[in-house]
GROMACS .gro file of C-alpha atoms in nm:
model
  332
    1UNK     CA    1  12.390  10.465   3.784
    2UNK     CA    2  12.191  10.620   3.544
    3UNK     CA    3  11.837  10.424   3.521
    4UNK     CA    4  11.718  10.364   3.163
    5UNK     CA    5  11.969  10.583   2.998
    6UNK     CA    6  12.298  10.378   3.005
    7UNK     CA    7  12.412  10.044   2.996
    8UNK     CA    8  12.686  10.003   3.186
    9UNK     CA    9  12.903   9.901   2.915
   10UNK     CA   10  13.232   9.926   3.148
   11UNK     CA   11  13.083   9.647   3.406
   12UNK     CA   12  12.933   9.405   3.081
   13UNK     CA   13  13.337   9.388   2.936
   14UNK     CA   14  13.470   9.222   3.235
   15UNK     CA   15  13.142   9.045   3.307
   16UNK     CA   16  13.155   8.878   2.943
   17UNK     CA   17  13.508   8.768   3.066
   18UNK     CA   18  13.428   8.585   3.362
   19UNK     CA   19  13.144   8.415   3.153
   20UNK     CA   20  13.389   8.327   2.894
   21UNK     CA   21  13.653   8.172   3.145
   22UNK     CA   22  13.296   7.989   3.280
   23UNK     CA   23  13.294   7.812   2.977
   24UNK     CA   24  13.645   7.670   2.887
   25UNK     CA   25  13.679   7.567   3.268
   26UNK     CA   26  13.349   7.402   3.243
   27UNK     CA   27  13.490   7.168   2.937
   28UNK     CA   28  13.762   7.037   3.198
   29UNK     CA   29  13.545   7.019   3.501
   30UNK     CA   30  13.678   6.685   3.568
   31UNK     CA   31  14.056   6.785   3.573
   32UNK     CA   32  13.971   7.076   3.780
   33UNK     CA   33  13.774   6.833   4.057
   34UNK     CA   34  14.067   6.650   4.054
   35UNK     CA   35  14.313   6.887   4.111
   36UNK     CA   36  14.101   7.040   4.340
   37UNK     CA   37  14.076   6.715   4.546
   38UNK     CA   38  14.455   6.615   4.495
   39UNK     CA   39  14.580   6.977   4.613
   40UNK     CA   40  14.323   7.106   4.825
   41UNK     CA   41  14.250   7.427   4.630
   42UNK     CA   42  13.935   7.597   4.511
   43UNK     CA   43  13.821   7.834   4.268
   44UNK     CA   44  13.528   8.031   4.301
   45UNK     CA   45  13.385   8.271   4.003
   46UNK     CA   46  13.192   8.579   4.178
   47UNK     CA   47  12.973   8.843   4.003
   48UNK     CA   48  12.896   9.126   4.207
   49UNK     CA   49  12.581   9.334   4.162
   50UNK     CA   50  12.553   9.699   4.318
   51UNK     CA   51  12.900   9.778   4.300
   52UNK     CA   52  12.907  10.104   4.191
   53UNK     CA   53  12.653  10.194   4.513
   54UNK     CA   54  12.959  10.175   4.730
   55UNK     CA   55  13.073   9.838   4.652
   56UNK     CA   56  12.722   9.687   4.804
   57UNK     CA   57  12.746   9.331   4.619
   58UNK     CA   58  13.104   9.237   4.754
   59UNK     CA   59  13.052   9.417   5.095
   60UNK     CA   60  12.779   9.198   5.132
   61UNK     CA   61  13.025   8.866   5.059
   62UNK     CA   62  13.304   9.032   5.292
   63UNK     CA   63  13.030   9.075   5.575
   64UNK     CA   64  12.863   8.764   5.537
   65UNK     CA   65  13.197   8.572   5.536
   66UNK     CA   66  13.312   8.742   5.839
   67UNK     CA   67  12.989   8.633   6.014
   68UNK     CA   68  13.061   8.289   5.900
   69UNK     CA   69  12.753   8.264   5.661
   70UNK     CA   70  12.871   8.294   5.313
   71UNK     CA   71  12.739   8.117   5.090
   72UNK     CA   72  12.427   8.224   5.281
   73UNK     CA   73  12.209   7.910   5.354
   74UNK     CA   74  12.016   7.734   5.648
   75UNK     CA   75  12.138   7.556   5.923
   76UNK     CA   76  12.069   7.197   5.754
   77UNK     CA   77  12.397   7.276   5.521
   78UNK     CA   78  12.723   7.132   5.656
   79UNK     CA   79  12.909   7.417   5.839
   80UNK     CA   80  13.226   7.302   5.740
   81UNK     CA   81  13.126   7.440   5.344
   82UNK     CA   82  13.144   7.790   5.470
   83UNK     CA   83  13.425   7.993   5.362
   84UNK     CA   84  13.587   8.290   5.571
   85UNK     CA   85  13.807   8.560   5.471
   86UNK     CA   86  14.074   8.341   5.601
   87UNK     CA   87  14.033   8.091   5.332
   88UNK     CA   88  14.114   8.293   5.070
   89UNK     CA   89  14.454   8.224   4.910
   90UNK     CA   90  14.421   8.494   4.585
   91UNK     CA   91  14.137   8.803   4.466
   92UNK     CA   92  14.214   8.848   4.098
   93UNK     CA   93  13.943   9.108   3.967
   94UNK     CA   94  13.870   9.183   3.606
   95UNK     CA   95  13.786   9.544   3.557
   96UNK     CA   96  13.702   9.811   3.294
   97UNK     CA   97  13.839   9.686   2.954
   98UNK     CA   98  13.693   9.917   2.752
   99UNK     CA   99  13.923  10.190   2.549
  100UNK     CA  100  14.233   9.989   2.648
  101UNK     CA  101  14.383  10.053   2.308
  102UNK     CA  102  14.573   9.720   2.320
  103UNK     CA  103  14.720   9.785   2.648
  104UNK     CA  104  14.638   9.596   2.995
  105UNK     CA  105  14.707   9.646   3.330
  106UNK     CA  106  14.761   9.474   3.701
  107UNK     CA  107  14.674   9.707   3.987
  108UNK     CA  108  14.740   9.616   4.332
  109UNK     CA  109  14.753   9.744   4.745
  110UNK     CA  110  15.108   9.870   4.744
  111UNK     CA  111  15.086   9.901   5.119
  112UNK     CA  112  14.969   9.488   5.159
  113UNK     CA  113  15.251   9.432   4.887
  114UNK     CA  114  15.534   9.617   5.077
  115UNK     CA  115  15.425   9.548   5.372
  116UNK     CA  116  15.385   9.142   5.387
  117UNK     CA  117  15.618   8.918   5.225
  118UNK     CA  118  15.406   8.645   5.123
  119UNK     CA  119  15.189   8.851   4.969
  120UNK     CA  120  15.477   9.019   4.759
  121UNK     CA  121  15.560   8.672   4.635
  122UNK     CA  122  15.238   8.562   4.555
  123UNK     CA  123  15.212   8.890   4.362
  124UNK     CA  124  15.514   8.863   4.228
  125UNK     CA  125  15.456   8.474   4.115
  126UNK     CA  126  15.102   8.589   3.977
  127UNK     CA  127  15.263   8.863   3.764
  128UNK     CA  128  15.514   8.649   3.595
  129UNK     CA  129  15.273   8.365   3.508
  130UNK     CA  130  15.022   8.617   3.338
  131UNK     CA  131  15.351   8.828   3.156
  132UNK     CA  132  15.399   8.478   3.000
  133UNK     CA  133  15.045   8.444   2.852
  134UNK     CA  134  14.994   8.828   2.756
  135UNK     CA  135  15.309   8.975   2.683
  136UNK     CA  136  15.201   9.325   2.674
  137UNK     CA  137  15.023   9.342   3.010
  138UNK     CA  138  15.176   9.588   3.279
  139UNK     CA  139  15.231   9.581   3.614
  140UNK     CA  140  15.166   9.877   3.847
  141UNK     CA  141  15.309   9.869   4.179
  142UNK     CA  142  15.387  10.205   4.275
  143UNK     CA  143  15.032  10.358   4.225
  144UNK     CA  144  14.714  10.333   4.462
  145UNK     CA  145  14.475  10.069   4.393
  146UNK     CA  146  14.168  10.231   4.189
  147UNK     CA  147  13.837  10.185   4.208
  148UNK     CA  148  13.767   9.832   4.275
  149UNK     CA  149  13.565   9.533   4.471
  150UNK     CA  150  13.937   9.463   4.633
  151UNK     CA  151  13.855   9.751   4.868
  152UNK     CA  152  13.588   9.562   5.026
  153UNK     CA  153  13.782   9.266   5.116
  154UNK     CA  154  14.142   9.464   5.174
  155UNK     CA  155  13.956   9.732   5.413
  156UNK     CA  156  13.916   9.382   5.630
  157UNK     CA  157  14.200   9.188   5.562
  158UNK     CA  158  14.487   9.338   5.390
  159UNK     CA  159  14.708   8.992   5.407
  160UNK     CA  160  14.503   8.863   5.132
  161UNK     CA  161  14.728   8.919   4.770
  162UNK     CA  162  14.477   9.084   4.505
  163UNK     CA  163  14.530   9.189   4.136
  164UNK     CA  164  14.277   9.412   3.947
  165UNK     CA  165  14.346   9.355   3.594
  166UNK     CA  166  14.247   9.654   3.383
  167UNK     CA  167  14.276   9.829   3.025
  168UNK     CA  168  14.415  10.202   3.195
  169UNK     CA  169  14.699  10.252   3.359
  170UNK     CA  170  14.730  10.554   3.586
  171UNK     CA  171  14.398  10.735   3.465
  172UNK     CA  172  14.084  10.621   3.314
  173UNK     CA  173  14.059  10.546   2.921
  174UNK     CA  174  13.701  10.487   2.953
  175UNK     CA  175  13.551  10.893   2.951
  176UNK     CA  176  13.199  10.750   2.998
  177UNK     CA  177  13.269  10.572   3.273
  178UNK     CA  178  12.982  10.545   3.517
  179UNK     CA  179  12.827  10.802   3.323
  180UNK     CA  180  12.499  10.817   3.141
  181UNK     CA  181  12.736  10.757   2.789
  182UNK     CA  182  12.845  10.416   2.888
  183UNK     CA  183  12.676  10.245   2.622
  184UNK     CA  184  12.758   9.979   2.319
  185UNK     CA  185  12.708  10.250   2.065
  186UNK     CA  186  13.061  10.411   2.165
  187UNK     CA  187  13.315  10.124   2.193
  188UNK     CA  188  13.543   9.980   1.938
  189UNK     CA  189  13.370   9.627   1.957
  190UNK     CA  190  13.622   9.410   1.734
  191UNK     CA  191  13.874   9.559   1.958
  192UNK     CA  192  13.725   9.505   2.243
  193UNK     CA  193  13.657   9.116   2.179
  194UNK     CA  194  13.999   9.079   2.086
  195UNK     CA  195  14.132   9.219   2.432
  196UNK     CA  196  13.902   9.025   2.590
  197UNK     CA  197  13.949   8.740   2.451
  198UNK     CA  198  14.326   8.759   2.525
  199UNK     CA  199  14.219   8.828   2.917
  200UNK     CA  200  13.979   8.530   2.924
  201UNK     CA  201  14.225   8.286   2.815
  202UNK     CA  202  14.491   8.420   3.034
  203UNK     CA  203  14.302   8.335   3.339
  204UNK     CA  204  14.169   8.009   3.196
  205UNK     CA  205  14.558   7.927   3.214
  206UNK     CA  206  14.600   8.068   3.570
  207UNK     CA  207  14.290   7.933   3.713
  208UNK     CA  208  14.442   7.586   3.620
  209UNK     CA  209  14.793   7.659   3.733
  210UNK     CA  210  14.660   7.769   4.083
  211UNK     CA  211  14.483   7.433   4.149
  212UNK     CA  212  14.796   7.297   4.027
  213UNK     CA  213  15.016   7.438   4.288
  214UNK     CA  214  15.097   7.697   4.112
  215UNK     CA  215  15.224   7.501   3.786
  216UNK     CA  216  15.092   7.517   3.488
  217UNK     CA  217  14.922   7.273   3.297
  218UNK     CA  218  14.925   7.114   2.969
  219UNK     CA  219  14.629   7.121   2.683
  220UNK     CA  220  14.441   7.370   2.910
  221UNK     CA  221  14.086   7.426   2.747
  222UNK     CA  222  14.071   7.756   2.497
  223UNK     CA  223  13.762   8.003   2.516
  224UNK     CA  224  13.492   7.952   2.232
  225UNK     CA  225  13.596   8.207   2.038
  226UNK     CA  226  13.221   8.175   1.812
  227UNK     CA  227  13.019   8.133   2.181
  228UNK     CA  228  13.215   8.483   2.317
  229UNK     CA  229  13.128   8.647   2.001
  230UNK     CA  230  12.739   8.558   2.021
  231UNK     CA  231  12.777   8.643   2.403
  232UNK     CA  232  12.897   8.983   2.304
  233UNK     CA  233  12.688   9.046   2.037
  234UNK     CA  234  12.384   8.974   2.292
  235UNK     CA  235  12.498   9.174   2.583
  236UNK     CA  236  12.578   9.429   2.393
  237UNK     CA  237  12.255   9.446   2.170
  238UNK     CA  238  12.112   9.715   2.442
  239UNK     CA  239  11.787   9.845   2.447
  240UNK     CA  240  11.645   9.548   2.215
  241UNK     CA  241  11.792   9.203   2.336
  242UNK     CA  242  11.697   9.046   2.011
  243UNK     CA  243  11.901   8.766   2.104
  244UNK     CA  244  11.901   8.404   1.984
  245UNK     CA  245  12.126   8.286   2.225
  246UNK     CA  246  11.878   8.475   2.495
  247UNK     CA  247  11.567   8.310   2.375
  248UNK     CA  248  11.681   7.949   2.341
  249UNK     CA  249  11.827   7.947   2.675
  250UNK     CA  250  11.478   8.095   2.816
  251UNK     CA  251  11.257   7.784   2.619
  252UNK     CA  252  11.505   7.532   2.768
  253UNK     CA  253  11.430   7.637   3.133
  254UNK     CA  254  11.143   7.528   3.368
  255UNK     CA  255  10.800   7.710   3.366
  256UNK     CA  256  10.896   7.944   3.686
  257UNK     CA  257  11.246   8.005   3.517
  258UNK     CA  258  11.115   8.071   3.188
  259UNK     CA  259  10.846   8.329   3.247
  260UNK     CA  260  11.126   8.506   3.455
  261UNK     CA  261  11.357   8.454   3.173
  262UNK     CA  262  11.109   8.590   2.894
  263UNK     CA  263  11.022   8.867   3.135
  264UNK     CA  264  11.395   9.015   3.185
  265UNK     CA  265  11.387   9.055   2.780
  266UNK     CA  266  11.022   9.181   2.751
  267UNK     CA  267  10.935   9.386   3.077
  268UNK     CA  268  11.247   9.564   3.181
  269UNK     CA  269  11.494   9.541   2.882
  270UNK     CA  270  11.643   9.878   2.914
  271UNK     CA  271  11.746   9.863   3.274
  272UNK     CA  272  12.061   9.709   3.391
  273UNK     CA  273  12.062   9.929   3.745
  274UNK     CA  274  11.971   9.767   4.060
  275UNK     CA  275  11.855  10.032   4.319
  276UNK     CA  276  11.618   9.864   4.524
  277UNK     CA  277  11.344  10.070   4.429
  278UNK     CA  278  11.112   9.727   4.329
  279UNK     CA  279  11.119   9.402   4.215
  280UNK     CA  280  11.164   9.453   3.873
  281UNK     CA  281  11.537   9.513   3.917
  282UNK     CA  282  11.576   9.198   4.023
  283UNK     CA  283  11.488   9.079   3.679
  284UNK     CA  284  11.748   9.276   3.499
  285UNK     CA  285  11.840   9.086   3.139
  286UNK     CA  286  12.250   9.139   3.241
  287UNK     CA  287  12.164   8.992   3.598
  288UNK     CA  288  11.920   8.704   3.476
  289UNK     CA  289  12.110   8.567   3.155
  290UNK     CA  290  12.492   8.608   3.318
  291UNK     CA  291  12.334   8.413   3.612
  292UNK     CA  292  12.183   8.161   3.402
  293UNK     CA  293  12.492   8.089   3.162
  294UNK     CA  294  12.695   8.084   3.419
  295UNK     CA  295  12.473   7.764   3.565
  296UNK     CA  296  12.502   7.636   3.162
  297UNK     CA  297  12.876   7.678   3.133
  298UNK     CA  298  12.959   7.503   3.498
  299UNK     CA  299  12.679   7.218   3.504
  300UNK     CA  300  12.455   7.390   3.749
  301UNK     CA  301  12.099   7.247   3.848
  302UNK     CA  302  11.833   7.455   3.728
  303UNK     CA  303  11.488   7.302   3.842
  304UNK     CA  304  11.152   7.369   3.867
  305UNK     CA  305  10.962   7.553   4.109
  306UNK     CA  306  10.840   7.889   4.251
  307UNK     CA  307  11.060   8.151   4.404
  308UNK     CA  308  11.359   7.938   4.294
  309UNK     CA  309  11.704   8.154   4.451
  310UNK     CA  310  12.094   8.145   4.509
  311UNK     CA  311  12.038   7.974   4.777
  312UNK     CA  312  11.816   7.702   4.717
  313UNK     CA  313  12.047   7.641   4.348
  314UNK     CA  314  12.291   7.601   4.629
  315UNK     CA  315  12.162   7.358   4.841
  316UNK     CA  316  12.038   7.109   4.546
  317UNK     CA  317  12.368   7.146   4.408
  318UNK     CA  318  12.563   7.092   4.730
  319UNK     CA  319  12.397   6.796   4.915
  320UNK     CA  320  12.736   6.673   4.999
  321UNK     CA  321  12.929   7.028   5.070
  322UNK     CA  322  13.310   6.990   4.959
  323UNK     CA  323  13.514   7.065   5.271
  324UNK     CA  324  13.730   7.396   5.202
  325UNK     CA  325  14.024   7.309   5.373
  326UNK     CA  326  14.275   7.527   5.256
  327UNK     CA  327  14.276   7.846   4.971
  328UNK     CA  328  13.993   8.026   4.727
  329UNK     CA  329  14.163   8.192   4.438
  330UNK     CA  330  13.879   8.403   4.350
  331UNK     CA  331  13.763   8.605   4.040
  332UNK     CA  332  13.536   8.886   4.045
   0.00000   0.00000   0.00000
């Protein structure tokens, strides 16, 4: 919120999460596509950009799903690939891990939760499974749900079950949070990585179990404990992204990629907020490199060309759209 002086080191710990779960569910891609086939359930991996601007990035999803045009794309893509708020089965979100002093927390809608059954149980199921993998996560059922992208999607639809997964409890740990002092140079980072380590491999566990009809599985893949740490150490290397990891990944991409790529490090390096106010923000290292590992991690497409976007990595990557017949168990 605070362009050029902070970081936004609250939104990079549970953004290195997602990109860590990324890459132990991309080792067993082809276990997932078969479960996926066999039980008709998806999972889809969301990062949302704008969200402290009134929750802009997954307002955006909510709206276009309710218009029946998410993923947005032309008319030439099947219509059946669309998915509506209706398809979605589970909204786990990962949230502020910073300062959680070893502790973690599940947040949820206690008016959704009291008020349908199913969703209780799903809840309820959800809770136990991740109690088994991290013993000393909480569950908060009695409080409000706090600041989070659920809003978006529960202010439309408040029979869909949702979990925000946290390190506070009632009140924020994090002082700096969303303030002009969220940056690397005040977290614990050892501590950090080992909380987030434990989250990542959590939901590795549950993202299998939920394409597995809610059972779990056996040998499910482990985060790269040495790829997390590099990831961590690069994200977190703000102003100066100095980053190996950074700059291989930019000479492996296409021209129009790569000069993008290089730029996001060289132009812009000490921005992470996206107002609107021109294109650099569009270019943001955070935005760029999370995107493109992301693409890495799950065997994405990345091809040559100009003005290369979401959309178009869409459409070369979906010539034959998977029909989503049934549930999404989404992370964000």
């Amino acid at each position: 919120m605070f362009d050029d002086m902070d970081y936004g080191s609250s939104a990079i710990s549970s953004l290195l999460v997602i990109l860590a779960v990324s890459e132990a569910l991309g080792k067993d891609a082809h276990r997932i596509a078969d479960l996926s086939a066999k039980n008709e359930r998806q999972l889809l991996l969301a990062l949302f950009a704008g969200e402290s601007f009134d929750y802009i990035g997954s307002s955006r999803m909510v709206w276009e799903m309710m218009h029946n045009n998410f993923p947005a794309m032309d008319s030439g893509i099947h219509s059946e690939a669309l998915a509506t708020l209706s398809n979605l089965g589970f909204l786990l979100e990962v949230g502020d891990l910073t300062y959680s002093n070893d502790s973690l927390y599940m947040h949820i809608d206690p008016r959704s939760y009291q008020k349908y059954g199913s969703v209780k149980e799903k809840i309820d199921m959800t809770v136990k499974a991740l109690r088994e993998h991290s013993s000393s996560i909480q569950f908060i059922s009695d409080k409000p749900l706090p600041p989070s992208s659920l809003h978006s999607f529960l202010k439309e639809d408040d029979s869909i079950p949702a979990i925000a997964i946290t390190g506070y409890g009632s009140s924020f740990t994090n002082r700096f949070y969303n303030s002009f002092l969220d940056q690397p140079r005040f977290l614990n980072i050892p501590e950090y990585k080992k909380t987030a380590l434990d989250v990542a491999n959590s939901l590795v566990k549950l993202s299998l179990r939920w394409l597995n009809n809610d059972v779990d599985v056996l040998d499910p893949p482990v985060v790269n404990q040495t790829m997390f740490d590099i990831m961590t150490d690069c994200f977190l290397q703000w102003p100066n992204f100095n980053c190996t990891l950074f700059l291989q990944l930019s000479e492996s991409l296409p021209p129009s990629w790569h000069d993008m790529a290089l730029k996001a490090l060289t132009t812009v390096p000490g921005r992470r907020t996206f107002t609107g106010l021109g294109p650099e923000y569009v270019i943001l290292p955070s935005r760029v490199y999370s995107e493109l590992l992301m693409f890495y991690f799950l065997g994405e497409r990345v091809e040559s060309g100009a003005n290369l976007t979401y959309k178009t990595c869409f459409e070369m990557n979906n010539t034959n759209p998977v029909r989503i017949e049934k549930n999404i168990y989404i992370y964000n």
